[in-house]
Short mmCIF file of C-alpha atoms in Angstrom, two decimals:
data_model
loop_
_atom_site.label_atom_id
_atom_site.label_comp_id
_atom_site.label_asym_id
_atom_site.label_seq_id
_atom_site.Cartn_x
_atom_site.Cartn_y
_atom_site.Cartn_z
CA MET C 1 -27.39 11.09 -16.61
CA GLU C 2 -25.40 8.07 -17.67
CA ASN C 3 -24.39 5.44 -15.14
CA LEU C 4 -20.72 6.40 -14.78
CA ASN C 5 -19.71 2.87 -13.83
CA ASP C 6 -21.73 1.24 -16.62
CA ILE C 7 -18.91 1.15 -19.15
CA LYS C 8 -18.67 -1.46 -21.87
CA THR C 9 -15.14 -2.48 -22.73
CA ASP C 10 -13.03 -5.35 -23.92
CA LYS C 11 -10.08 -4.09 -21.85
CA PRO C 12 -9.11 -5.69 -18.52
CA TYR C 13 -10.39 -2.74 -16.46
CA LYS C 14 -13.22 -0.23 -16.84
CA ILE C 15 -11.88 2.61 -14.69
CA GLY C 16 -8.36 3.29 -13.49
CA TYR C 17 -7.04 6.03 -11.23
CA ALA C 18 -3.63 7.61 -11.87
CA LEU C 19 -2.42 9.42 -8.74
CA SER C 20 0.46 11.89 -8.89
CA GLY C 21 3.22 12.65 -6.46
CA GLY C 22 2.89 15.71 -4.27
CA PHE C 23 4.33 14.93 -0.83
CA ILE C 24 1.95 16.20 1.91
CA LYS C 25 -0.48 17.39 -0.76
CA GLY C 26 -1.21 13.73 -1.44
CA PHE C 27 -4.01 13.90 1.13
CA ALA C 28 -5.94 15.85 -1.51
CA HIS C 29 -5.98 12.58 -3.51
CA LEU C 30 -8.09 11.08 -0.76
CA GLY C 31 -10.51 14.01 -0.86
CA VAL C 32 -10.96 13.76 -4.62
CA MET C 33 -11.39 9.99 -4.38
CA GLN C 34 -14.03 10.47 -1.70
CA ALA C 35 -15.94 12.78 -4.05
CA LEU C 36 -15.63 10.24 -6.87
CA LEU C 37 -16.82 7.46 -4.57
CA GLU C 38 -19.88 9.47 -3.58
CA HIS C 39 -20.68 9.77 -7.30
CA ASP C 40 -20.39 5.96 -7.49
CA ILE C 41 -17.17 6.13 -9.51
CA ARG C 42 -14.86 3.40 -8.23
CA PRO C 43 -11.47 2.31 -9.54
CA ASP C 44 -10.86 -1.18 -10.85
CA ILE C 45 -7.10 -0.52 -10.70
CA ILE C 46 -4.89 2.24 -9.24
CA SER C 47 -1.59 3.55 -10.56
CA GLY C 48 0.30 5.64 -8.03
CA VAL C 49 3.59 7.40 -7.59
CA SER C 50 5.05 8.80 -4.37
CA ALA C 51 2.22 10.44 -2.38
CA GLY C 52 -0.24 8.96 -4.88
CA ALA C 53 1.09 5.48 -4.20
CA LEU C 54 0.66 6.08 -0.46
CA ALA C 55 -2.93 7.29 -0.83
CA GLY C 56 -3.61 4.51 -3.30
CA VAL C 57 -2.33 1.65 -1.17
CA PHE C 58 -4.61 2.45 1.77
CA CYS C 59 -7.64 2.59 -0.53
CA ALA C 60 -6.55 -0.53 -2.40
CA ASP C 61 -6.33 -2.24 1.00
CA GLY C 62 -10.10 -1.82 1.43
CA ASN C 63 -10.42 1.54 3.23
CA GLU C 64 -12.72 4.32 2.11
CA PRO C 65 -10.74 7.52 1.44
CA HIS C 66 -12.05 9.42 4.49
CA GLU C 67 -11.10 6.50 6.73
CA VAL C 68 -7.44 6.74 5.72
CA LEU C 69 -7.08 10.03 7.62
CA GLN C 70 -7.49 8.09 10.87
CA PHE C 71 -4.22 6.23 10.29
CA PHE C 72 -2.28 9.50 10.19
CA SER C 73 -4.10 11.36 12.97
CA HIS C 74 -1.92 12.23 15.99
CA HIS C 75 1.22 11.68 13.90
CA LYS C 76 3.79 14.30 13.02
CA PHE C 77 6.16 14.19 10.07
CA MET C 78 9.14 13.21 12.23
CA ASP C 79 7.17 10.32 13.75
CA LEU C 80 7.44 8.59 10.37
CA THR C 81 11.09 9.30 9.64
CA SER C 82 14.36 9.91 11.46
CA TRP C 83 17.75 11.45 10.88
CA SER C 84 20.09 9.33 8.80
CA ARG C 85 23.75 8.71 9.49
CA ASN C 86 24.10 7.73 5.86
CA ALA C 87 25.58 10.38 3.58
CA ALA C 88 23.12 9.32 0.85
CA GLY C 89 20.22 11.23 2.44
CA LEU C 90 19.29 13.51 5.33
CA LEU C 91 16.50 11.27 6.62
CA LYS C 92 15.68 7.58 6.51
CA LEU C 93 12.29 5.90 6.03
CA ASP C 94 12.56 2.88 8.34
CA ASP C 95 9.85 4.23 10.67
CA PHE C 96 7.61 4.95 7.68
CA MET C 97 7.93 1.34 6.52
CA ASP C 98 7.10 0.10 10.04
CA PHE C 99 4.02 2.37 9.98
CA LEU C 100 2.87 0.79 6.72
CA ARG C 101 3.41 -2.76 7.98
CA SER C 102 1.44 -1.99 11.15
CA ASN C 103 -1.54 -0.36 9.45
CA LEU C 104 -2.07 -2.30 6.21
CA LYS C 105 -3.93 -5.58 6.21
CA ALA C 106 -2.18 -6.80 3.06
CA GLN C 107 1.60 -7.04 3.16
CA LYS C 108 2.15 -7.83 -0.54
CA LEU C 109 0.90 -5.88 -3.53
CA GLU C 110 -0.67 -8.96 -5.06
CA ASP C 111 -2.87 -9.40 -1.94
CA LEU C 112 -4.53 -5.96 -2.10
CA LYS C 113 -8.29 -5.87 -2.75
CA THR C 114 -7.82 -3.48 -5.69
CA PRO C 115 -4.78 -3.92 -7.98
CA LEU C 116 -2.14 -1.26 -7.37
CA ILE C 117 0.86 -0.44 -9.57
CA VAL C 118 3.60 1.51 -7.80
CA THR C 119 6.05 3.58 -9.85
CA ALA C 120 9.60 4.18 -8.60
CA THR C 121 12.97 5.12 -10.08
CA ASP C 122 15.80 2.62 -10.35
CA LEU C 123 18.68 4.85 -9.26
CA ASP C 124 21.39 2.39 -10.27
CA HIS C 125 20.27 1.91 -13.87
CA GLY C 126 18.42 5.17 -14.49
CA THR C 127 15.07 3.63 -15.38
CA CYS C 128 11.42 4.06 -14.45
CA VAL C 129 10.03 0.87 -12.89
CA GLN C 130 6.57 -0.35 -11.94
CA PHE C 131 6.04 -2.70 -9.02
CA ARG C 132 3.02 -4.99 -9.35
CA THR C 133 4.03 -7.65 -6.83
CA GLY C 134 6.22 -7.93 -3.77
CA ASP C 135 6.38 -6.53 -0.23
CA ILE C 136 4.37 -3.33 0.01
CA ALA C 137 6.29 -1.31 2.61
CA PRO C 138 9.67 -0.98 0.84
CA ARG C 139 8.03 -0.41 -2.55
CA ILE C 140 5.83 2.42 -1.30
CA ALA C 141 8.83 3.87 0.52
CA ALA C 142 10.90 3.65 -2.66
CA SER C 143 8.21 5.48 -4.64
CA CYS C 144 8.11 8.23 -1.96
CA CYS C 145 11.88 8.51 -1.52
CA MET C 146 12.70 12.09 -2.51
CA PRO C 147 16.41 12.24 -3.48
CA VAL C 148 18.67 14.19 -1.11
CA LEU C 149 15.95 14.39 1.54
CA PHE C 150 15.69 10.61 2.04
CA THR C 151 18.22 7.79 1.86
CA PRO C 152 17.50 5.56 -1.18
CA ILE C 153 15.52 2.38 -0.52
CA ARG C 154 17.39 -0.82 -1.32
CA ILE C 155 15.31 -3.70 -2.71
CA GLY C 156 17.35 -6.74 -3.64
CA ASN C 157 20.62 -5.35 -4.97
CA THR C 158 19.16 -2.13 -6.36
CA ASP C 159 18.67 1.34 -4.90
CA TYR C 160 15.39 3.12 -5.65
CA VAL C 161 14.18 6.71 -5.26
CA ASP C 162 11.02 8.72 -5.94
CA GLY C 163 9.11 7.59 -9.02
CA GLY C 164 8.33 11.20 -9.86
CA VAL C 165 11.86 11.66 -11.20
CA PHE C 166 10.68 10.13 -14.48
CA LYS C 167 6.88 9.92 -14.18
CA ASN C 168 5.02 12.04 -11.66
CA LEU C 169 1.55 11.31 -13.08
CA PRO C 170 1.43 7.60 -14.03
CA ALA C 171 -1.54 7.59 -16.42
CA SER C 172 0.44 5.94 -19.22
CA VAL C 173 1.12 2.96 -16.94
CA ILE C 174 -2.55 1.87 -17.11
CA ARG C 175 -3.75 3.58 -20.30
CA ARG C 176 -3.77 0.45 -22.47
CA ASP C 177 -5.53 -1.66 -19.86
CA CYS C 178 -8.33 0.77 -18.92
CA GLU C 179 -11.31 2.03 -20.86
CA LYS C 180 -11.33 5.21 -18.77
CA VAL C 181 -8.44 6.79 -16.86
CA ILE C 182 -9.01 9.41 -14.18
CA ALA C 183 -5.82 11.36 -13.47
CA ILE C 184 -5.51 13.31 -10.23
CA ASN C 185 -2.61 15.75 -10.10
CA VAL C 186 -1.83 17.33 -6.71
CA SER C 187 1.49 18.95 -7.67
CA PRO C 188 0.65 22.62 -8.17
CA ILE C 189 3.02 25.24 -9.54
CA ALA C 190 5.60 26.08 -6.90
CA PRO C 191 5.03 29.45 -5.18
CA LYS C 192 7.43 32.28 -5.97
CA GLU C 193 8.50 32.69 -2.35
CA TYR C 194 10.66 29.97 -0.83
CA LYS C 195 13.30 29.55 1.83
CA ARG C 196 16.84 29.60 0.44
CA ASN C 197 18.29 26.58 2.19
CA ILE C 198 19.52 23.24 0.87
CA ILE C 199 16.29 21.30 1.48
CA ASN C 200 13.91 23.88 0.02
CA ILE C 201 16.11 24.56 -2.99
CA ALA C 202 16.37 20.82 -3.70
CA LEU C 203 12.61 20.29 -3.27
CA ARG C 204 11.80 23.28 -5.48
CA SER C 205 14.15 22.05 -8.21
CA TYR C 206 12.70 18.54 -8.10
CA HIS C 207 9.21 20.01 -8.18
CA PHE C 208 9.93 21.77 -11.48
CA MET C 209 11.30 18.53 -12.92
CA PHE C 210 8.35 16.50 -11.68
CA ARG C 211 5.83 18.97 -13.08
CA ALA C 212 7.51 18.99 -16.49
CA ASN C 213 7.16 15.23 -16.96
CA THR C 214 3.39 15.18 -16.38
CA PHE C 215 2.27 16.89 -19.60
CA ALA C 216 2.01 13.78 -21.81
CA ASP C 217 0.22 11.79 -19.11
CA LYS C 218 -2.34 14.54 -18.58
CA MET C 219 -3.30 14.23 -22.25
CA MET C 220 -3.83 10.49 -21.84
CA SER C 221 -6.56 10.88 -19.23
CA ASP C 222 -10.31 10.80 -19.80
CA LEU C 223 -10.81 13.03 -16.76
CA LEU C 224 -8.14 15.24 -15.19
CA ILE C 225 -8.68 16.71 -11.73
CA GLU C 226 -6.15 19.19 -10.34
CA PRO C 227 -7.18 20.50 -6.90
CA THR C 228 -6.50 24.18 -6.29
CA GLY C 229 -5.41 25.95 -3.11
CA LEU C 230 -2.58 23.53 -2.27
CA GLU C 231 0.31 25.86 -3.00
CA GLY C 232 0.85 27.16 0.53
CA TYR C 233 1.27 23.87 2.38
CA ASN C 234 4.65 22.91 3.77
CA ASN C 235 5.77 19.38 2.97
CA THR C 236 6.11 18.49 6.66
CA GLU C 237 2.66 19.71 7.76
CA LEU C 238 1.19 16.28 8.42
CA GLU C 239 -1.10 17.79 11.06
CA LYS C 240 -2.97 19.57 8.23
CA ALA C 241 -3.94 16.32 6.49
CA GLU C 242 -7.66 16.79 7.14
CA GLU C 243 -7.57 20.35 5.82
CA ILE C 244 -5.81 19.22 2.63
CA PHE C 245 -8.30 16.34 2.28
CA SER C 246 -11.16 18.87 2.45
CA LEU C 247 -9.67 20.96 -0.35
CA GLY C 248 -9.45 17.89 -2.58
CA TYR C 249 -12.99 16.84 -1.68
CA LYS C 250 -14.42 20.28 -2.42
CA CYS C 251 -12.58 20.58 -5.73
CA GLY C 252 -13.53 17.06 -6.82
CA ASN C 253 -17.20 17.65 -6.11
CA GLU C 254 -17.22 21.00 -7.89
CA ILE C 255 -15.61 19.59 -11.03
CA LEU C 256 -17.90 16.57 -11.14
CA ARG C 257 -21.07 18.61 -10.62
CA GLN C 258 -20.03 21.14 -13.27
CA LEU C 259 -19.29 18.45 -15.84
CA ILE C 260 -22.50 16.58 -15.14
CA ASP C 261 -24.61 19.76 -15.27
CA ASN C 262 -22.99 21.06 -18.45
CA LYS C 263 -22.24 17.87 -20.40
CA ASN C 264 -24.25 15.13 -18.70
CA THR C 265 -20.99 13.15 -18.52
CA ILE C 266 -17.61 13.46 -16.83
CA TRP C 267 -15.61 12.02 -19.73
CA LYS C 268 -13.83 13.83 -22.53
#
């Protein structure tokens, strides 16, 4: 079998990871990345949005994927957020930003061990933006900031919300700079059954929108991994992080083994 990291290229990076949004399902990113790591497939750059940006930043900070679970153990969803008195969102992410500052060694994107590009949505100007430098905590929070559920994150004089509004699978962000792009999509089709309340209706509607804008980016990848079995997880079930990680790990290993056995390569 070929050496999967032995890639000749004149581009800045050999291998890039593009990590989708997916809220709590983002822990499956870590499982897939663990499987990739055990096949000696490491990223030279990471492009992340929302949950993908969160998974990506801990790995870019020098942690192995399985180690990241330790940072979230013994935490519940409401430990990382709190009710907002601001009419712009039901919850605020101040505690989440404090959590990031306390647990990351690097405090600025440019100081991470692996380059990370964080996608968010400029709510004031209606544009998709990529953060490559600057303070990590507010930029990750901005990328994760689901409209309606969370109060927008203000950076400078601009309000930002979830990057998935425009680009929920940011493969195109690194396509030109990478010889190979591995896209991991942890946003499965929404289940038919759902609770008919304001939060669940809003999340379901955003999910449809987020899923629709991933099609072009899927086509840009050299390897697409979409873990299965994630449909039934509630977005606040932080206590099931390890279980979700295991699903991603199992799926990643199965796909890699199948490709290697059948094609002797993982690439298109």
